[in-house]
Short mmCIF file of C-alpha atoms and ligand atoms in Angstrom, two decimals:
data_model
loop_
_atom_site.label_atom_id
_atom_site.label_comp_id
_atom_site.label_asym_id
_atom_site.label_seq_id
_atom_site.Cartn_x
_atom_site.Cartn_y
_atom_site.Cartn_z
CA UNK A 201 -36.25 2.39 -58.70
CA UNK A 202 -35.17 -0.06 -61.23
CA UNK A 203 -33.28 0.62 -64.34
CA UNK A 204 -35.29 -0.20 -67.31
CA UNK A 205 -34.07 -2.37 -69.97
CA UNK A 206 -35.60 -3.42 -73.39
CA UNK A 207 -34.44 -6.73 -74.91
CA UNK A 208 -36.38 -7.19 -78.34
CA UNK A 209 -36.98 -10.57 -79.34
CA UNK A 210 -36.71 -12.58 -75.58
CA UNK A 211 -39.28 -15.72 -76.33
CA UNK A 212 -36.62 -16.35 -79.29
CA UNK A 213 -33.68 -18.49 -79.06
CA UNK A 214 -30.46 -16.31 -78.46
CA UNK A 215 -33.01 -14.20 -77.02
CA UNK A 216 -33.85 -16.37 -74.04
CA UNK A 217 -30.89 -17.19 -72.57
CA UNK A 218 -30.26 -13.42 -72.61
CA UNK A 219 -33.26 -12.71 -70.61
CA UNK A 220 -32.82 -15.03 -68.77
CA UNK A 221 -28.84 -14.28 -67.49
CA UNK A 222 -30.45 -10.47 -67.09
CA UNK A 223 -32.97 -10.91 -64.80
CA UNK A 224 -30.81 -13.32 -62.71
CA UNK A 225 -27.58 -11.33 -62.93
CA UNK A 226 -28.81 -7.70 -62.68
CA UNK A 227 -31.40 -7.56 -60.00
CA UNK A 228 -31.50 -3.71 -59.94
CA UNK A 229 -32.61 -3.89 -63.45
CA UNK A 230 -36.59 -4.28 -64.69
CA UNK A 231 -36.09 -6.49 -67.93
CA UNK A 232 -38.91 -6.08 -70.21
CA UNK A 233 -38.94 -8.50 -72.85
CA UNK A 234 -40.57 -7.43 -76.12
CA UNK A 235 -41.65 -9.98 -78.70
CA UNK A 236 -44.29 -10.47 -81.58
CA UNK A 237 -44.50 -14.34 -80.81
CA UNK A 238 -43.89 -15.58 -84.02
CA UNK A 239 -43.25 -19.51 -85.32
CA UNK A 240 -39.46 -19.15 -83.63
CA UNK A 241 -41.12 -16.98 -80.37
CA UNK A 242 -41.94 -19.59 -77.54
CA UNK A 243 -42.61 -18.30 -73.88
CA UNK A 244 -41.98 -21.78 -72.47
CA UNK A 245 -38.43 -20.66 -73.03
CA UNK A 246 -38.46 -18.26 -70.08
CA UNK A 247 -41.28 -20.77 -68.09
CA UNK A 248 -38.37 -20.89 -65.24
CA UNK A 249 -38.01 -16.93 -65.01
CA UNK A 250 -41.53 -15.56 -65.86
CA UNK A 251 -42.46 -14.97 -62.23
CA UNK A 252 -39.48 -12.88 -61.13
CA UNK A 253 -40.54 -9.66 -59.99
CA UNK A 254 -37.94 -7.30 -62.25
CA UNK A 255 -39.23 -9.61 -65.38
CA UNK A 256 -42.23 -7.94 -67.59
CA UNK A 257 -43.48 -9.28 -70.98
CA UNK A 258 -45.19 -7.15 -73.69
CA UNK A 259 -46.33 -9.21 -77.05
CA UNK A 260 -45.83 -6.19 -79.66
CA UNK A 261 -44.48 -6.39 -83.58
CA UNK A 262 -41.80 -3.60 -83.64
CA UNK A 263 -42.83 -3.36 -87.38
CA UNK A 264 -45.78 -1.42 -85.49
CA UNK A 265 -44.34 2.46 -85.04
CA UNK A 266 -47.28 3.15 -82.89
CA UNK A 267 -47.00 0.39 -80.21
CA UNK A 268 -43.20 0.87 -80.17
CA UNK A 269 -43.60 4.55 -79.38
CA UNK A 270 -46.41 3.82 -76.68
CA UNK A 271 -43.71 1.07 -75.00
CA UNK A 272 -41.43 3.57 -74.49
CA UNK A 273 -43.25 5.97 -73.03
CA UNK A 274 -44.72 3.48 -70.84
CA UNK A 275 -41.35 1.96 -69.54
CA UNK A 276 -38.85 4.92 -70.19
CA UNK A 277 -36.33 2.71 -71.11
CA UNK A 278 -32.33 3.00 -70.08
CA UNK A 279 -30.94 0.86 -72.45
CA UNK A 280 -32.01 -1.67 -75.55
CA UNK A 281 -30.70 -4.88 -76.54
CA UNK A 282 -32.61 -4.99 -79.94
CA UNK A 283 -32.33 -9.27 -80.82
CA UNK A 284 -35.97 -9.47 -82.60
CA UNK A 285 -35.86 -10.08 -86.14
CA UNK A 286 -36.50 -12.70 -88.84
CA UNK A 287 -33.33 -15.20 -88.11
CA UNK A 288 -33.29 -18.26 -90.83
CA UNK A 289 -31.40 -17.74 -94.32
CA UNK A 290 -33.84 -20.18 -96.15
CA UNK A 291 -36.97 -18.66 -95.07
CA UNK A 292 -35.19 -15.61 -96.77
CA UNK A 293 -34.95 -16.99 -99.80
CA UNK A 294 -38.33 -18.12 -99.70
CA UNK A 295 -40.21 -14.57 -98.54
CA UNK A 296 -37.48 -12.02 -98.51
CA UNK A 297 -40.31 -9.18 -97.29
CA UNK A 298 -40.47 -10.11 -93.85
CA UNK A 299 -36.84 -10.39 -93.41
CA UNK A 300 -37.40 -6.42 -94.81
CA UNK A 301 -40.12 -5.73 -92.82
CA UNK A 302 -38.78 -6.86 -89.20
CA UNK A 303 -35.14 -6.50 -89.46
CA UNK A 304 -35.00 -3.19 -91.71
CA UNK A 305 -38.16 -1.23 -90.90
CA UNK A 306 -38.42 -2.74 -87.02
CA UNK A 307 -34.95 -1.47 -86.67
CA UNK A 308 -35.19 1.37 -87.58
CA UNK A 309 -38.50 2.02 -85.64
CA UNK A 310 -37.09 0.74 -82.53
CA UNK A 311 -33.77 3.17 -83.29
CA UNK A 312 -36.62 6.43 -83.62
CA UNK A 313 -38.57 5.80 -80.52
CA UNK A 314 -35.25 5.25 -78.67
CA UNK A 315 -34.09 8.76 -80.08
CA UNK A 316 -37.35 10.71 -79.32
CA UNK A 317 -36.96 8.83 -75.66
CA UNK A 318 -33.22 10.01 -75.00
CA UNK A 319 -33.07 13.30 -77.07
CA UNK A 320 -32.58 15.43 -73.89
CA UNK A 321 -30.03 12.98 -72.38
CA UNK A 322 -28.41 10.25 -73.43
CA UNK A 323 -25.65 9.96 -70.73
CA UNK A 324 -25.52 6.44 -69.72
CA UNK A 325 -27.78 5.08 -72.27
CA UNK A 326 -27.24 2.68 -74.80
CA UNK A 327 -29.20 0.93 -78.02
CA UNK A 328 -27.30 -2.78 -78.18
CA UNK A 329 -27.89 -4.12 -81.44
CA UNK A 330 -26.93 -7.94 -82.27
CA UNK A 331 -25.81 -8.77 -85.43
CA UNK A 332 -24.51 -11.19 -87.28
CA UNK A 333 -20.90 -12.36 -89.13
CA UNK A 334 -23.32 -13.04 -92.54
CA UNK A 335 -23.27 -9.30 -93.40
CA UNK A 336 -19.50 -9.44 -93.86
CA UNK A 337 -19.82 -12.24 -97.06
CA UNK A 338 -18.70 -15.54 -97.42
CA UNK A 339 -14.77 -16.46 -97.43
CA UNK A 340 -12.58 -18.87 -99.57
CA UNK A 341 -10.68 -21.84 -97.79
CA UNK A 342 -8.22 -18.62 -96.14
CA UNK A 343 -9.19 -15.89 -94.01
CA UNK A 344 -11.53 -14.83 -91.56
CA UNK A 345 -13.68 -11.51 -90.85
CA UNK A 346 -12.69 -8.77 -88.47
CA UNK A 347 -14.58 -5.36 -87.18
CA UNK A 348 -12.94 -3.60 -90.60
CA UNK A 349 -14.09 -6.28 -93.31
CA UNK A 350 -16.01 -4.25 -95.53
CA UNK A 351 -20.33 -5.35 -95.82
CA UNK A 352 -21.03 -7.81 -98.75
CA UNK A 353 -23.91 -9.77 -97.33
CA UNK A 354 -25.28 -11.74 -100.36
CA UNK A 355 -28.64 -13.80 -99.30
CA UNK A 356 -32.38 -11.58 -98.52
CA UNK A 357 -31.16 -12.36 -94.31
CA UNK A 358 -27.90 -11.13 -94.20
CA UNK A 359 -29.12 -7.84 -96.72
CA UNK A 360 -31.46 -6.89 -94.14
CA UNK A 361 -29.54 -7.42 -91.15
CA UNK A 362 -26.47 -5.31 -92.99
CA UNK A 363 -28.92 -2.51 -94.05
CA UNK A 364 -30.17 -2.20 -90.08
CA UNK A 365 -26.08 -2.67 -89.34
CA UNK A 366 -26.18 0.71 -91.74
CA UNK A 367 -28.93 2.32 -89.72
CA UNK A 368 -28.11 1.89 -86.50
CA UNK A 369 -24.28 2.99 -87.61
CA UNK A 370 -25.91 6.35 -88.82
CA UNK A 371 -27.81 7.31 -86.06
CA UNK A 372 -24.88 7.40 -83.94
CA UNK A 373 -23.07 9.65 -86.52
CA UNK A 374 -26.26 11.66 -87.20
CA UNK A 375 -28.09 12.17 -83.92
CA UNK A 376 -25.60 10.68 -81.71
CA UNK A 377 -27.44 8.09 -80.39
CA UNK A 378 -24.93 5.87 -78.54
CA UNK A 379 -25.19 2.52 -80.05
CA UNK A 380 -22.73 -0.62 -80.44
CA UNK A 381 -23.29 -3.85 -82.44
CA UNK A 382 -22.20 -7.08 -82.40
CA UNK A 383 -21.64 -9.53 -84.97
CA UNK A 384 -21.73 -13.08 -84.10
CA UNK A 385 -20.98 -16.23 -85.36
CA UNK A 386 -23.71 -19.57 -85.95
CA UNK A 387 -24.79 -19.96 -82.43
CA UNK A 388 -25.84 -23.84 -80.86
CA UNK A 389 -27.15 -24.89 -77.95
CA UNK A 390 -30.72 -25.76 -75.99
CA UNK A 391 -34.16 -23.94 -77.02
CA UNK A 392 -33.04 -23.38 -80.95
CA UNK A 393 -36.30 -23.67 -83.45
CA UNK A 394 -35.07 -27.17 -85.38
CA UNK A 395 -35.13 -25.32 -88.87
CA UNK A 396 -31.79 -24.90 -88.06
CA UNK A 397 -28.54 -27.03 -88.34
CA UNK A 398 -28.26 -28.49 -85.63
CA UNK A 399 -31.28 -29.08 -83.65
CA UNK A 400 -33.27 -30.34 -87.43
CA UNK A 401 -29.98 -32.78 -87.51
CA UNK A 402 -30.76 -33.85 -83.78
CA UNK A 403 -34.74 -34.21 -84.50
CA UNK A 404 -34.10 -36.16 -87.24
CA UNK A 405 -31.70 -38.60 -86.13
CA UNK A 406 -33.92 -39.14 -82.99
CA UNK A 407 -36.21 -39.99 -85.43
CA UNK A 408 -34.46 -42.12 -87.89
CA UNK A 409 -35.19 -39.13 -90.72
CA UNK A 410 -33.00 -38.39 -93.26
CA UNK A 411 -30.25 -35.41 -92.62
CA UNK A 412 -30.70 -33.23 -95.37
CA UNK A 413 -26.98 -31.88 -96.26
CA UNK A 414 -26.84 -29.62 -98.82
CA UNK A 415 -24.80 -29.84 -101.24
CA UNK A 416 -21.59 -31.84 -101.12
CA UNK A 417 -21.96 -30.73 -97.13
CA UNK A 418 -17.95 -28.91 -97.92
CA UNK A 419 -19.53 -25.35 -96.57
CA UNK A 420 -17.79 -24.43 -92.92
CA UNK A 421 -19.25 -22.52 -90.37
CA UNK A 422 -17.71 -21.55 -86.92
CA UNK A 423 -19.82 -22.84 -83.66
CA UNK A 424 -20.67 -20.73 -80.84
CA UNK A 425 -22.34 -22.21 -77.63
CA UNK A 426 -25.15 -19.69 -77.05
CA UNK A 427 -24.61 -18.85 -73.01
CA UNK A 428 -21.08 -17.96 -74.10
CA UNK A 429 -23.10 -15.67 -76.98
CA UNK A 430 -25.34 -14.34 -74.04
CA UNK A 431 -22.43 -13.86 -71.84
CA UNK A 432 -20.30 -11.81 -74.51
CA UNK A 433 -23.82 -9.56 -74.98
CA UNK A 434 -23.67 -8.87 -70.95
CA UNK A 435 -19.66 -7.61 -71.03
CA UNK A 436 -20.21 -5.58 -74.23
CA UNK A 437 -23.23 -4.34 -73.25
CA UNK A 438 -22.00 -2.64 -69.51
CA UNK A 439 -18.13 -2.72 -70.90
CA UNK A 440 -18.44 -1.45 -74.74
CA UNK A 441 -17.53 1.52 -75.98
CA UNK A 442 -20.24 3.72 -77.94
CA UNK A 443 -19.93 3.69 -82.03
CA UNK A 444 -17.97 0.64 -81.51
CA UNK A 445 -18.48 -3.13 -83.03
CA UNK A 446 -17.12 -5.98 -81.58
CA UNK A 447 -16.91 -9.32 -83.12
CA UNK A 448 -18.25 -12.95 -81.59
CA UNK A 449 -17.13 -16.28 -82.67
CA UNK A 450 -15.75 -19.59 -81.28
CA UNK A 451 -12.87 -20.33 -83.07
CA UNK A 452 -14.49 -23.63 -83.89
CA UNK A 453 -14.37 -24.13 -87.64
CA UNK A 454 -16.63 -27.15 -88.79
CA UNK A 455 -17.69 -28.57 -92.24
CA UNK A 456 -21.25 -29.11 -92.28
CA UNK A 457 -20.54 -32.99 -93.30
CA UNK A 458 -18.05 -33.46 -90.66
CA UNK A 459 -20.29 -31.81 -87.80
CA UNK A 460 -23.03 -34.52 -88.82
CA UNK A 461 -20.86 -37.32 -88.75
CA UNK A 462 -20.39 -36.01 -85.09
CA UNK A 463 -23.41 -35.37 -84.20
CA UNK A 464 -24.03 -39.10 -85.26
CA UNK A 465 -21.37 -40.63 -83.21
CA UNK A 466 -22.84 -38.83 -79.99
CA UNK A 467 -26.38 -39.63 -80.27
CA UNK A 468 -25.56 -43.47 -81.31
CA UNK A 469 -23.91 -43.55 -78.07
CA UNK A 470 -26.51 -41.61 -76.26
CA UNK A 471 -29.66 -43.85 -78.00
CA UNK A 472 -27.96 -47.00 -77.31
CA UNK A 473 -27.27 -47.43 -81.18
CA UNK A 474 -24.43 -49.22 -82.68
CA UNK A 475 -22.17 -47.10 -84.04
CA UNK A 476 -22.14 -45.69 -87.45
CA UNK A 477 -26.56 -46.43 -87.49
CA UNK A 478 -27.15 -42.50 -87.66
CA UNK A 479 -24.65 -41.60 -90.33
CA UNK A 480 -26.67 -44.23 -92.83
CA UNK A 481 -29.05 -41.51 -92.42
CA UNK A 482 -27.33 -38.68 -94.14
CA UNK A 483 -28.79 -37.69 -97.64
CA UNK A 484 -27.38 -35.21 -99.48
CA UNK A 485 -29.87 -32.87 -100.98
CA UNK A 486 -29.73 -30.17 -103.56
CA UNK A 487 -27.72 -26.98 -102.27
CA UNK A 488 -28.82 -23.93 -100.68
CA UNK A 489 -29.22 -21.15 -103.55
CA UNK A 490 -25.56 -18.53 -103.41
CA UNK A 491 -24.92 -20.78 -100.59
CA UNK A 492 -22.23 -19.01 -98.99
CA UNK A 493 -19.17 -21.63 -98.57
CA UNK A 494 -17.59 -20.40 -94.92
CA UNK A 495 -17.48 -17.53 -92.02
CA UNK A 496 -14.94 -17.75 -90.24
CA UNK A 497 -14.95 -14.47 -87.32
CA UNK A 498 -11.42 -13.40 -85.72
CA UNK A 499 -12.66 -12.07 -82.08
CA UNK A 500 -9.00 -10.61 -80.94
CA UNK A 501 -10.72 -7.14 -80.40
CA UNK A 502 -13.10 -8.49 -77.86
CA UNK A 503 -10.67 -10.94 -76.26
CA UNK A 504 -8.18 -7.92 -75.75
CA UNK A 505 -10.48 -5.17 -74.98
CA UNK A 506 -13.02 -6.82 -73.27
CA UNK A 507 -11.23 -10.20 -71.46
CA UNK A 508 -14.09 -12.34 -73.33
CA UNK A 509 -13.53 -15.88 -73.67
CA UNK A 510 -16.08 -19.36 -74.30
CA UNK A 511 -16.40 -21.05 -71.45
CA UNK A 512 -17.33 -24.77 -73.34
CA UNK A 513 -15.14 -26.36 -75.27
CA UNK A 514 -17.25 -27.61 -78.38
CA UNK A 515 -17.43 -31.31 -77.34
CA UNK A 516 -18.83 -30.47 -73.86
CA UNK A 517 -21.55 -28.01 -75.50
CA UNK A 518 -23.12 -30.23 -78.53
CA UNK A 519 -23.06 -32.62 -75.45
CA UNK A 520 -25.07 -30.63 -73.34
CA UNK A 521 -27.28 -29.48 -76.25
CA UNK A 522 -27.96 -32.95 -77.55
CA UNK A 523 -28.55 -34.18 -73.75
CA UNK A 524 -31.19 -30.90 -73.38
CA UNK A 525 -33.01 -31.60 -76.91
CA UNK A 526 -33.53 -35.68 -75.86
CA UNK A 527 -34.60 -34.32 -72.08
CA UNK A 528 -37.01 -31.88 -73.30
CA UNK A 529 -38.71 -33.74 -76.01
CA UNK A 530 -42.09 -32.00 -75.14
CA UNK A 531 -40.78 -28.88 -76.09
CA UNK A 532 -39.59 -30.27 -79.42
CA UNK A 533 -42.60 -32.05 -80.00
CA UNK A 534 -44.51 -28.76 -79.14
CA UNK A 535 -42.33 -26.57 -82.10
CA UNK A 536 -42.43 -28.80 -85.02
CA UNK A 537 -45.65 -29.24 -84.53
CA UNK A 538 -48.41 -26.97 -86.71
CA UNK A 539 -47.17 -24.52 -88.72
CA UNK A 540 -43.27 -25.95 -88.95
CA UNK A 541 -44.35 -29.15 -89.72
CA UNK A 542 -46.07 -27.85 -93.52
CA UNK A 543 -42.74 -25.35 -93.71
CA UNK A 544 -40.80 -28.15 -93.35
CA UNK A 545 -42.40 -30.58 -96.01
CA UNK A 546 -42.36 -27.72 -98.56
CA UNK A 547 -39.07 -27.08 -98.07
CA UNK A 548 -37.68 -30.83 -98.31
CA UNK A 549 -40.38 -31.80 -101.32
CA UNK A 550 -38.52 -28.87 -102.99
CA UNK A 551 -35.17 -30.32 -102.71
CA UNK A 552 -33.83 -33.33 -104.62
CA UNK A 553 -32.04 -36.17 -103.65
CA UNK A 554 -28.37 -35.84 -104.82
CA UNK A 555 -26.94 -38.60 -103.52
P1 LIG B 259 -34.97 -16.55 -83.46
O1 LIG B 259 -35.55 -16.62 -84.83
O2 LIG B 259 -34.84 -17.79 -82.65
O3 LIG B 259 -35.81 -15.52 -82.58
C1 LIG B 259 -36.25 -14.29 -83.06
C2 LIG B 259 -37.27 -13.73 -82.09
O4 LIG B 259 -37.71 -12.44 -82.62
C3 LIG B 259 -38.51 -14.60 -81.92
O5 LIG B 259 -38.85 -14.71 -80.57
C4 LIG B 259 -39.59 -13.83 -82.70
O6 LIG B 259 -40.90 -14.04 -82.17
C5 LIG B 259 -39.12 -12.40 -82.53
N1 LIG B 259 -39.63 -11.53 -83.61
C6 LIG B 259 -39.59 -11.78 -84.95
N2 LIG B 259 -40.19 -10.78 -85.62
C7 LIG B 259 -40.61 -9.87 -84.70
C8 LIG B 259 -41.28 -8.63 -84.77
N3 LIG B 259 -41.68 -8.12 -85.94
N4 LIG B 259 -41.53 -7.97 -83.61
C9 LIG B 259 -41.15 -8.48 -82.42
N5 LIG B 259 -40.54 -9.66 -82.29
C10 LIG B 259 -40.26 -10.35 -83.41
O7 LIG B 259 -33.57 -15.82 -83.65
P2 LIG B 259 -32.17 -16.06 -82.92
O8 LIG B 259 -31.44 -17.13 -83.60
O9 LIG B 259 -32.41 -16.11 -81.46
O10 LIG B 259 -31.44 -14.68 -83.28
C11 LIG B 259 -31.60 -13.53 -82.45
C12 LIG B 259 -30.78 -12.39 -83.05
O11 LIG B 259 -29.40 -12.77 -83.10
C13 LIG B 259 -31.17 -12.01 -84.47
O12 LIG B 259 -31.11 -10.62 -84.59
C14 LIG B 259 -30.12 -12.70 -85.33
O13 LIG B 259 -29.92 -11.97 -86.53
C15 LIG B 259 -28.91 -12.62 -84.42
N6 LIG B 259 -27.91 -13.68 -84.62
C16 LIG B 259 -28.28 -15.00 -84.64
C17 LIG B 259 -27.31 -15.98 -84.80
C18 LIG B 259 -27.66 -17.45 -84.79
O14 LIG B 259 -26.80 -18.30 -85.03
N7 LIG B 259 -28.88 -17.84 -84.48
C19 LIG B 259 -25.96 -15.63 -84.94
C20 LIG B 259 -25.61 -14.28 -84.91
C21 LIG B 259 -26.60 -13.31 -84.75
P1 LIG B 260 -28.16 -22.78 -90.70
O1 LIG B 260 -28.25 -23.44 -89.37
O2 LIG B 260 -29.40 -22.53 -91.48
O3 LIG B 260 -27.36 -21.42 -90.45
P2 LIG B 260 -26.73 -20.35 -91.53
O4 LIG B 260 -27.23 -20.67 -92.87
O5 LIG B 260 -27.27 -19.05 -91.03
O6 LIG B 260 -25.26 -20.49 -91.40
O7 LIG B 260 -27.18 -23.64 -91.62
C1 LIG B 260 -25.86 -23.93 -91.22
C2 LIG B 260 -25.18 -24.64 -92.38
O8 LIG B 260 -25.80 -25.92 -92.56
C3 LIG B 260 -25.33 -23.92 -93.71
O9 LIG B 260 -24.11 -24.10 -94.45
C4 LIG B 260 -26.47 -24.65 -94.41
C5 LIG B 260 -26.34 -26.07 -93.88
N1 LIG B 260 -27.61 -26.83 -93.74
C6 LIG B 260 -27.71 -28.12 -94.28
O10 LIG B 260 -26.77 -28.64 -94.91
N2 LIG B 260 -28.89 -28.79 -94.10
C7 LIG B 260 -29.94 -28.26 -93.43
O11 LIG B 260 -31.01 -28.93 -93.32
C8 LIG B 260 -29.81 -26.95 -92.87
C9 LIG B 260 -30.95 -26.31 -92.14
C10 LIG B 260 -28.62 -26.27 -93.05
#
């Protein structure tokens, strides 16, 4: 019999490349992928794995207590790795309820059919939840975040993924639920929705359309490749201790402006352009409301406990992500197509040029 695992939010991007190193990894395991299939939910992600025979996938919203409950009884799941939720800061600040709705109420859903599932045993179980370094705050130029840095999440996203932080923390002291979380840093690499970062940055300049920086592009963020993400989720997830968190990052501080400039220089070589042609695209636009100016995510405990390490250096993974977004073009073509394409144009009509 296989073991039954739940990952929440599979067709997504982070998602993705976690199903995917499951079902090749742990053969003994059934992976059942759960996801609503919204804008940022594309099954071609998993086109490569869909026909393995310990893969299942079941479209559900986890906002829906009723066809949460009716999965698990269905599946009688071992473990979760809960992923789904409503990912993208700006679409937060444009219609904080469904940033409420998925990654508070889903949560918590997912955290009460997982209970009523395991309340006669929960020896070797375990509720995964992935989380983020937002819901610690935003830094100065000093500094970083660690597993004791108290919550002080400031946009609608990182609110709702430090209330179901909250939740999932109390079930374990309440109903002893064994749970960890994770809280990672801004993951890269092939198959993320181009509302983000980098992949808009590498549409665009394929396209010779203006980069949007916000602001005076001075905000830092630190860079994780997402297989190294995916690969830190596997360790903590069969090497973690219960009721603990463990930290994610890369160690790979960037300034927005500076990781455009760079993004530039590799594609110019990569499109045949003369150097410096992409950087005359960069326009900077007006800033991010309580943009919040850097994370920076100290990873020791996992290092030392765990024996994690990234396995790309930063150069070698924009590489490979810029060579995968110019390969699969279809795929891009296919995303910011539709409904992305009128997010997009209200979002950039809305900002001004600033310089
Ligand atoms: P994503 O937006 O690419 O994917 C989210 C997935 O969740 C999509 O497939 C979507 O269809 C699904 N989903 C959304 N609402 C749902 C619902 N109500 N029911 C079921 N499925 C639903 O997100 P991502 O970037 O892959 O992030 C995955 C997780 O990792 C999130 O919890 C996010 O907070 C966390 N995280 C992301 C980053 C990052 O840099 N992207 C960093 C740290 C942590
Ligand atoms: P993003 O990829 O949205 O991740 P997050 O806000 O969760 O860190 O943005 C990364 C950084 O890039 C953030 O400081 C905002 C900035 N940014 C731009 O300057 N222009 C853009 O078009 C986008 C999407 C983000």
């Amino acid at each position: 019999m296989l073991k039954s695992i739940l990952i929440t939010g599979g067709a997504g991007f982070i998602g993705s490349h976690v199903v995917r190193r499951f079902v090749k990894n742990h053969p003994d395991y059934l992976i059942v992928n759960a996801d609503k299939l919204t804008y940022a939910g594309n099954l071609e992600n998993l086109a490569d794995i869909e026909n393995y025979n310990n893969y299942r996938f079941e479209k559900i919203d986890i906002v829906d207590k009723k066809s949460v409950l009716s999965l698990f009884e269905k599946y009688r799941f071992e473990g979760v790795i809960h992923l789904a939720a409503e990912s993208h800061v700006d679409r937060s600040i444009e219609s904080p309820d469904d940033f409420v709705m998925t990654n508070v109420v889903g949560t918590v859903n997912l955290l009460n059919a997982t209970l009523a599932s395991w309340n006669s045993d929960m020896n070797n179980k375990l509720f995964y939840h992935v989380s983020t370094d937002e819901v610690y705050g935003t830094l100065g130029k000093e500094g970083y975040f660690t597993e004791k840095t108290p919550y002080d999440p400031k946009s609608p996203y990182s609110a709702s993924k430090a209330s179901s932080d909250h939740f999932v923390r109390a079930y374990f002291n309440t109903y002893k639920l064994p749970v960890i979380i994770s809280n990672c840093s801004n993951n890269y690499g092939p198959n993320q929705f181009p509302e983000k970062l980098i992949p808009l940055m590498i549409n665009n300049i394929r396209n010779n359309k203006p980069l949007p920086v916000y602001g005076k592009g001075e905000n830092v963020r630190d860079w994780l490749y997402v297989e190294d993400h995916a690969a830190a989720i596997d360790l903590i997830f069969h090497k973690g201790k219960p009721g603990e968190t463990y930290n994610i990052g890369g160690d790979n501080e960037w300034k927005n402006i500076d990781l455009v400039k760079f993004l530039c220089k590799i594609m110019d070589k990569k499109l045949g352009r003369s150097e410096g042609t992409s950087e005359k695209l960069i326009t900077f636009v007006t800033d991010r409301p309580g943009h919040d100016f850097r994370y920076s995510i100290n990873s020791s405990k996992l290092k030392k406990e765990l024996g994690w390490k990234p396995s790309v250096t930063f150069s070698e993974g924009l590489e490979k992500t810029v060579d995968w977004y110019l390969e699969n073009s279809r795929w891009l073509e296919n995303v910011v197509s539709g409904e992305y394409e009128k997010y997009y144009e209200k979002m950039y009509l809305n900002r001004n040029r600033i310089g």
